[in-house]
mmCIF file with all atom_site columns, N, CA and C in Angstrom:
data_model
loop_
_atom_site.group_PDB
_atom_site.id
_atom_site.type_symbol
_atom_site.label_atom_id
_atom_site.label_alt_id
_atom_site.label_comp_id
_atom_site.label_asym_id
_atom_site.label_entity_id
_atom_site.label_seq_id
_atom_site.pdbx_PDB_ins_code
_atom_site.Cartn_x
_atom_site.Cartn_y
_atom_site.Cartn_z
_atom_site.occupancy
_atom_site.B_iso_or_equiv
_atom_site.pdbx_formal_charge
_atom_site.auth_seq_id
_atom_site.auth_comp_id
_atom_site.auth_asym_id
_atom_site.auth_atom_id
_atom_site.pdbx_PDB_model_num
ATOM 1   N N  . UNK E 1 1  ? 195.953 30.492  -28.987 1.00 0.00 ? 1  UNK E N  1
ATOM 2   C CA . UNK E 1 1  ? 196.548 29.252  -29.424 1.00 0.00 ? 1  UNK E CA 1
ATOM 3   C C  . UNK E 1 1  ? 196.898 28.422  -28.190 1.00 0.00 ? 1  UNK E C  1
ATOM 4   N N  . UNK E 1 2  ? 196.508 27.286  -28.347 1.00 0.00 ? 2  UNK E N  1
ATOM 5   C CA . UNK E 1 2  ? 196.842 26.252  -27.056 1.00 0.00 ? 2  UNK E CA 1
ATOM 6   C C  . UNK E 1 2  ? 197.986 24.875  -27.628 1.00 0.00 ? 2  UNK E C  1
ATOM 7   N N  . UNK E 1 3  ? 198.518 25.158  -26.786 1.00 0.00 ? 3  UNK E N  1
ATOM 8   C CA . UNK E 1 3  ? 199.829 23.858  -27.391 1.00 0.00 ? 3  UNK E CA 1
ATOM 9   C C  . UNK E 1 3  ? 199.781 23.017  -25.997 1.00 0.00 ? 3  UNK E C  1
ATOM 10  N N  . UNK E 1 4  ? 199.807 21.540  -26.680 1.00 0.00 ? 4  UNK E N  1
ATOM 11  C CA . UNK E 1 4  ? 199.726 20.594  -25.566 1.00 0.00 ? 4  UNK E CA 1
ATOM 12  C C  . UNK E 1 4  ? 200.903 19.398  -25.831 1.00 0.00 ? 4  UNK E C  1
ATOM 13  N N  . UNK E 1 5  ? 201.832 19.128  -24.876 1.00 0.00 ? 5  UNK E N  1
ATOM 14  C CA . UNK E 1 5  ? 202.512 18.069  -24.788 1.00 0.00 ? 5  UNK E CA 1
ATOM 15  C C  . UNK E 1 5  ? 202.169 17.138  -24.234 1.00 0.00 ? 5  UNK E C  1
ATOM 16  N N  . UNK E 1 6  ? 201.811 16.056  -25.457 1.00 0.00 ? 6  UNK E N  1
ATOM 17  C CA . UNK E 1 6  ? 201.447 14.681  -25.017 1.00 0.00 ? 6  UNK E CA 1
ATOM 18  C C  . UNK E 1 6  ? 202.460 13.769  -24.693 1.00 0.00 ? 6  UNK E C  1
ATOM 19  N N  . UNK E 1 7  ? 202.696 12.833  -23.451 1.00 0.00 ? 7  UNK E N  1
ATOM 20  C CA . UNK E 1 7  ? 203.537 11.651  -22.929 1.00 0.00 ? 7  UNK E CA 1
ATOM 21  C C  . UNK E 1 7  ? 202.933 10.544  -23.062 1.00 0.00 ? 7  UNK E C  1
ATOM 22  N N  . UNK E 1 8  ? 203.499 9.762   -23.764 1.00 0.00 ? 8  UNK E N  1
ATOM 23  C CA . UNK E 1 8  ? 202.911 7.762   -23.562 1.00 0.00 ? 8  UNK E CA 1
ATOM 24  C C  . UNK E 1 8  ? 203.777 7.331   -23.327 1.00 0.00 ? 8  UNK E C  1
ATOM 25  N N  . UNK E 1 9  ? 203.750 6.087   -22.384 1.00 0.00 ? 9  UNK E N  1
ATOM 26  C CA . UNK E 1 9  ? 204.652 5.384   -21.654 1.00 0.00 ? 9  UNK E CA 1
ATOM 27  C C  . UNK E 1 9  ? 204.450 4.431   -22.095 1.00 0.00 ? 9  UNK E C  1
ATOM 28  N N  . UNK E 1 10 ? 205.047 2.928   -22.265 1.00 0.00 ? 10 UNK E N  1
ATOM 29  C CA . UNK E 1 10 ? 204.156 1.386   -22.014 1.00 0.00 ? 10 UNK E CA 1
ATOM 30  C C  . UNK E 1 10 ? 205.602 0.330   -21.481 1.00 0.00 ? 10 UNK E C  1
ATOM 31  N N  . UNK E 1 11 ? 205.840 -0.461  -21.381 1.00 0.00 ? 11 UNK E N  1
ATOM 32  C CA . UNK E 1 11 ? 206.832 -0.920  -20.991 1.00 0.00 ? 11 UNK E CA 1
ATOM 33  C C  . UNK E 1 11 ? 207.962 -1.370  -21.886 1.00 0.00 ? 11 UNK E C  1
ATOM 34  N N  . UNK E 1 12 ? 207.598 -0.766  -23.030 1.00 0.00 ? 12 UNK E N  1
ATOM 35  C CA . UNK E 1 12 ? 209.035 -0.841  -23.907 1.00 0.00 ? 12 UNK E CA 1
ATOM 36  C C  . UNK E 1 12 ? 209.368 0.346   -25.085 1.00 0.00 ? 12 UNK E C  1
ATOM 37  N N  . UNK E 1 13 ? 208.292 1.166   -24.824 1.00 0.00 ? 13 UNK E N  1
ATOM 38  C CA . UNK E 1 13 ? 208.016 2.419   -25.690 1.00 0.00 ? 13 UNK E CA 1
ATOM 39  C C  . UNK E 1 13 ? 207.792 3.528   -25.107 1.00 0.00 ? 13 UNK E C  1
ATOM 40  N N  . UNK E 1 14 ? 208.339 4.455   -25.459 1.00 0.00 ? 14 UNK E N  1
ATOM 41  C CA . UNK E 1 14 ? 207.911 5.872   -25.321 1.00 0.00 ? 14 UNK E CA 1
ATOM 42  C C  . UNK E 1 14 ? 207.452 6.602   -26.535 1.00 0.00 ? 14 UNK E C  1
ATOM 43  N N  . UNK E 1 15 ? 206.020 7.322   -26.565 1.00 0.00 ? 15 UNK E N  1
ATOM 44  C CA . UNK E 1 15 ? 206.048 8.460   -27.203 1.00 0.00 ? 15 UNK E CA 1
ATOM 45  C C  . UNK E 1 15 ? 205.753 10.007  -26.684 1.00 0.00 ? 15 UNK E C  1
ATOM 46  N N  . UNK E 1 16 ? 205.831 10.913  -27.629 1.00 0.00 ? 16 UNK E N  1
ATOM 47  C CA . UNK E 1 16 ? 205.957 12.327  -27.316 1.00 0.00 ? 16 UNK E CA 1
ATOM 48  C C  . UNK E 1 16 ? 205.470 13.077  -28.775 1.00 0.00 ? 16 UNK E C  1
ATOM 49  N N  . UNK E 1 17 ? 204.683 14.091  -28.547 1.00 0.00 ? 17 UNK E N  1
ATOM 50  C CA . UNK E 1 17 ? 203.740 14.726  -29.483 1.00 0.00 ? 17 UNK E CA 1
ATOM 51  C C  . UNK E 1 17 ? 203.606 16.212  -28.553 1.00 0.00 ? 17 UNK E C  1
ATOM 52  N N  . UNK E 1 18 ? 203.657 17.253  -29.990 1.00 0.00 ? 18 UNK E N  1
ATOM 53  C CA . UNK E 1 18 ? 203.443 18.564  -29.902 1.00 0.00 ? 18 UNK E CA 1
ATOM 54  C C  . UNK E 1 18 ? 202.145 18.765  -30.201 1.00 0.00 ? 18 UNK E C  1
ATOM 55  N N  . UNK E 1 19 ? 201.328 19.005  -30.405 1.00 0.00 ? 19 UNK E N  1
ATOM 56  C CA . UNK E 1 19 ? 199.850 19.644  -30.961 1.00 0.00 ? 19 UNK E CA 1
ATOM 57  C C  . UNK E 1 19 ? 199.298 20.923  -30.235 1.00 0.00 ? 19 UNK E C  1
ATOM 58  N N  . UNK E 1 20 ? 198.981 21.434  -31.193 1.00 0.00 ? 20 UNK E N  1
ATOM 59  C CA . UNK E 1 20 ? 198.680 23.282  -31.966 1.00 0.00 ? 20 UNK E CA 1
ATOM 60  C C  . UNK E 1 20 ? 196.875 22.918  -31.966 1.00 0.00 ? 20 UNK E C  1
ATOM 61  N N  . UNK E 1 21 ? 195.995 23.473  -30.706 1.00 0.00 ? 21 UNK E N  1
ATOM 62  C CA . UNK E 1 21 ? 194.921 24.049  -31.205 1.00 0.00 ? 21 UNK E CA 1
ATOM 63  C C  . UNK E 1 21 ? 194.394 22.785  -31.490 1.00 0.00 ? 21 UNK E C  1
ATOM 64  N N  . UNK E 1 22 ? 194.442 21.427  -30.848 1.00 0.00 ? 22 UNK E N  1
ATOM 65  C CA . UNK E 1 22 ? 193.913 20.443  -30.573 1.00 0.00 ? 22 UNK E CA 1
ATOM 66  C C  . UNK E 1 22 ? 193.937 19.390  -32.202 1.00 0.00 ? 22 UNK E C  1
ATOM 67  N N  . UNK E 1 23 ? 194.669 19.941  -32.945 1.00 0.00 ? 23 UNK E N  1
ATOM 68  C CA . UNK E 1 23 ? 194.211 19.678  -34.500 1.00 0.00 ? 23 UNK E CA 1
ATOM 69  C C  . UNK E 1 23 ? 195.784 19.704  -35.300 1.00 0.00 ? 23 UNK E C  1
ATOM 70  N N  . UNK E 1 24 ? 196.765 20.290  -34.713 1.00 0.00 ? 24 UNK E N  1
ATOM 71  C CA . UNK E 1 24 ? 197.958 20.580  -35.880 1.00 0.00 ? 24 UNK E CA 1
ATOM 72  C C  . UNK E 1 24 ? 199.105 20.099  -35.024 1.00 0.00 ? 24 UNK E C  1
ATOM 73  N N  . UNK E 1 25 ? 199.833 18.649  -35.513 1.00 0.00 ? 25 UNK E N  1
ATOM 74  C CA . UNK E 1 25 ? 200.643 17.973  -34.636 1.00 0.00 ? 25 UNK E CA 1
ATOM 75  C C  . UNK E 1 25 ? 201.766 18.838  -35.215 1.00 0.00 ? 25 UNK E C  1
ATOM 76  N N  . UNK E 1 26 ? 202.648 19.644  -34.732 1.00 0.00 ? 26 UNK E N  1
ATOM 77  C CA . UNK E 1 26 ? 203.719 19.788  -34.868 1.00 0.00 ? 26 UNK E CA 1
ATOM 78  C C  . UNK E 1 26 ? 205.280 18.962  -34.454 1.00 0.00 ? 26 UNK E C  1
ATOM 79  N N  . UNK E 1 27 ? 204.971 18.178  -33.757 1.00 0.00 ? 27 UNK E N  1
ATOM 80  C CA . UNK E 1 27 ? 205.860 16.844  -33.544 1.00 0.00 ? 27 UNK E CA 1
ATOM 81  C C  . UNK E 1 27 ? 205.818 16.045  -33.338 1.00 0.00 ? 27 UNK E C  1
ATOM 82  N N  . UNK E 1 28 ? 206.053 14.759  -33.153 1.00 0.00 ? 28 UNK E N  1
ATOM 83  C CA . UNK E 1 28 ? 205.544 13.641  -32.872 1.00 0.00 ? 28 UNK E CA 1
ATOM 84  C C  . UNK E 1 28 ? 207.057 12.709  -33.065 1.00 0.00 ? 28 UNK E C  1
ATOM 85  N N  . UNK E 1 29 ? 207.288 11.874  -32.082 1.00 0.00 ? 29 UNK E N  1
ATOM 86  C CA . UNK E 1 29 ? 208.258 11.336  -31.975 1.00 0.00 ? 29 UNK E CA 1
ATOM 87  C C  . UNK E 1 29 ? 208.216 9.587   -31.067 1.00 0.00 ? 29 UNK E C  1
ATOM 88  N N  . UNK E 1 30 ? 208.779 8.834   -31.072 1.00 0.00 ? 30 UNK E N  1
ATOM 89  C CA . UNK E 1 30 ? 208.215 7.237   -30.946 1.00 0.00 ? 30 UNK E CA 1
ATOM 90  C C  . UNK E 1 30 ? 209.486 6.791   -30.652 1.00 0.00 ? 30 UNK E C  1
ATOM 91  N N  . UNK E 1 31 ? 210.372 6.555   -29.272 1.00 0.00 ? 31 UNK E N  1
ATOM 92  C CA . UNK E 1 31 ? 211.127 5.572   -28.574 1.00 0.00 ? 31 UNK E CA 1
ATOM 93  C C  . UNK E 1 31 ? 210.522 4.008   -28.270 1.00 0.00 ? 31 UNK E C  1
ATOM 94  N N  . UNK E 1 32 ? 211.380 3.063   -29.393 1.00 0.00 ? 32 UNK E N  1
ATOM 95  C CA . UNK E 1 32 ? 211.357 1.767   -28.573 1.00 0.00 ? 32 UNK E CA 1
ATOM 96  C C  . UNK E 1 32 ? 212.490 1.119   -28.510 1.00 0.00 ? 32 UNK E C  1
ATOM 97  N N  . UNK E 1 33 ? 211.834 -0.167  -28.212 1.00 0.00 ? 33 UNK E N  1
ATOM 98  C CA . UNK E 1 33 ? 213.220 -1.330  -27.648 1.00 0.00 ? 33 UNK E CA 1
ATOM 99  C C  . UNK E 1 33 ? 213.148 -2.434  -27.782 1.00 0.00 ? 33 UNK E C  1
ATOM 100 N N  . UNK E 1 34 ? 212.113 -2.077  -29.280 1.00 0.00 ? 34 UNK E N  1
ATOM 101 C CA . UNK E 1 34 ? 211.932 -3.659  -30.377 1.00 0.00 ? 34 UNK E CA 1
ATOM 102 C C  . UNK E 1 34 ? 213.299 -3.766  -30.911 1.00 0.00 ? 34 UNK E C  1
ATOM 103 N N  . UNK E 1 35 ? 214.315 -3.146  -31.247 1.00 0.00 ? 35 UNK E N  1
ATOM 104 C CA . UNK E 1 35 ? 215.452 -3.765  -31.936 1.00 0.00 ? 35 UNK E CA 1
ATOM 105 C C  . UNK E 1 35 ? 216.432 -4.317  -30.755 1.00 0.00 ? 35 UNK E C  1
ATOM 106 N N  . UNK E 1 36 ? 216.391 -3.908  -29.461 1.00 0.00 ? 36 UNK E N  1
ATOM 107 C CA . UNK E 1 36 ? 217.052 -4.476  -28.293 1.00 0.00 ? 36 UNK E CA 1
ATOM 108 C C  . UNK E 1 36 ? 216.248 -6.142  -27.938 1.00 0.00 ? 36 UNK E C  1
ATOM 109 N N  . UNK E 1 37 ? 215.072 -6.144  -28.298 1.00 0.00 ? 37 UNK E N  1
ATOM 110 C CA . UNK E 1 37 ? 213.818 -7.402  -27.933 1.00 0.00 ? 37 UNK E CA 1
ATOM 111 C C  . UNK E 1 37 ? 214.588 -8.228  -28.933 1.00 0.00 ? 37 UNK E C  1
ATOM 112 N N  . UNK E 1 38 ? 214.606 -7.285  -30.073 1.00 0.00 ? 38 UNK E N  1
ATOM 113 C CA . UNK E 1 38 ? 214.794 -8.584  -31.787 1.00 0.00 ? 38 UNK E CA 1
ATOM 114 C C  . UNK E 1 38 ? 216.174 -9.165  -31.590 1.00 0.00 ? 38 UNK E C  1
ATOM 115 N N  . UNK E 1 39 ? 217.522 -8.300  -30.846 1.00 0.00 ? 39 UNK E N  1
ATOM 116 C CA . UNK E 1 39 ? 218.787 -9.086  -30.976 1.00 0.00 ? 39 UNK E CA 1
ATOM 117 C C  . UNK E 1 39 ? 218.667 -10.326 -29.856 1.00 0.00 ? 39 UNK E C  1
ATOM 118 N N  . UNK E 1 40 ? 217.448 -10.472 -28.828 1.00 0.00 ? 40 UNK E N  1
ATOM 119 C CA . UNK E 1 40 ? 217.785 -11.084 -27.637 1.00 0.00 ? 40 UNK E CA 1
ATOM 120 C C  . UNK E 1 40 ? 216.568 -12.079 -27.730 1.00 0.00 ? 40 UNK E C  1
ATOM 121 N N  . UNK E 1 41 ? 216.399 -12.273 -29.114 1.00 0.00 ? 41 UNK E N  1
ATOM 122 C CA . UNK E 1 41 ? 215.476 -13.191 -29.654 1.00 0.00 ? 41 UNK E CA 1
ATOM 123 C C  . UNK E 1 41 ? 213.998 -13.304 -28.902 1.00 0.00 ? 41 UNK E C  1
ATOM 124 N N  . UNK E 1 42 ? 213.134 -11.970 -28.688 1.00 0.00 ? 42 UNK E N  1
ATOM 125 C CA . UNK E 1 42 ? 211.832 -11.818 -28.435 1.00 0.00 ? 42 UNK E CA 1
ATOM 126 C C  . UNK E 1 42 ? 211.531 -10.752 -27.070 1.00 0.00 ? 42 UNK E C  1
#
């Protein structure tokens, strides 16, 4: 069994993902800073 932790960066998002055997996401998770963008009007 091979487990791989995936990182994405971009300049207002982070994500993060578990995957099992190239095929079975066991986590997956999505940081942003669209609701910090939306109070400061864009």
């Amino acid at each position: 069994m091979t487990t791989i932790l995936a990182i994405e960066t971009s300049c207002d998002e982070t994500a993060a993902a578990v995957v099992e055997d190239g095929m079975t996401v066991r986590s997956s998770i999505v940081g942003s800073q669209e609701a910090w963008h939306r109070r400061g009007g864009g």
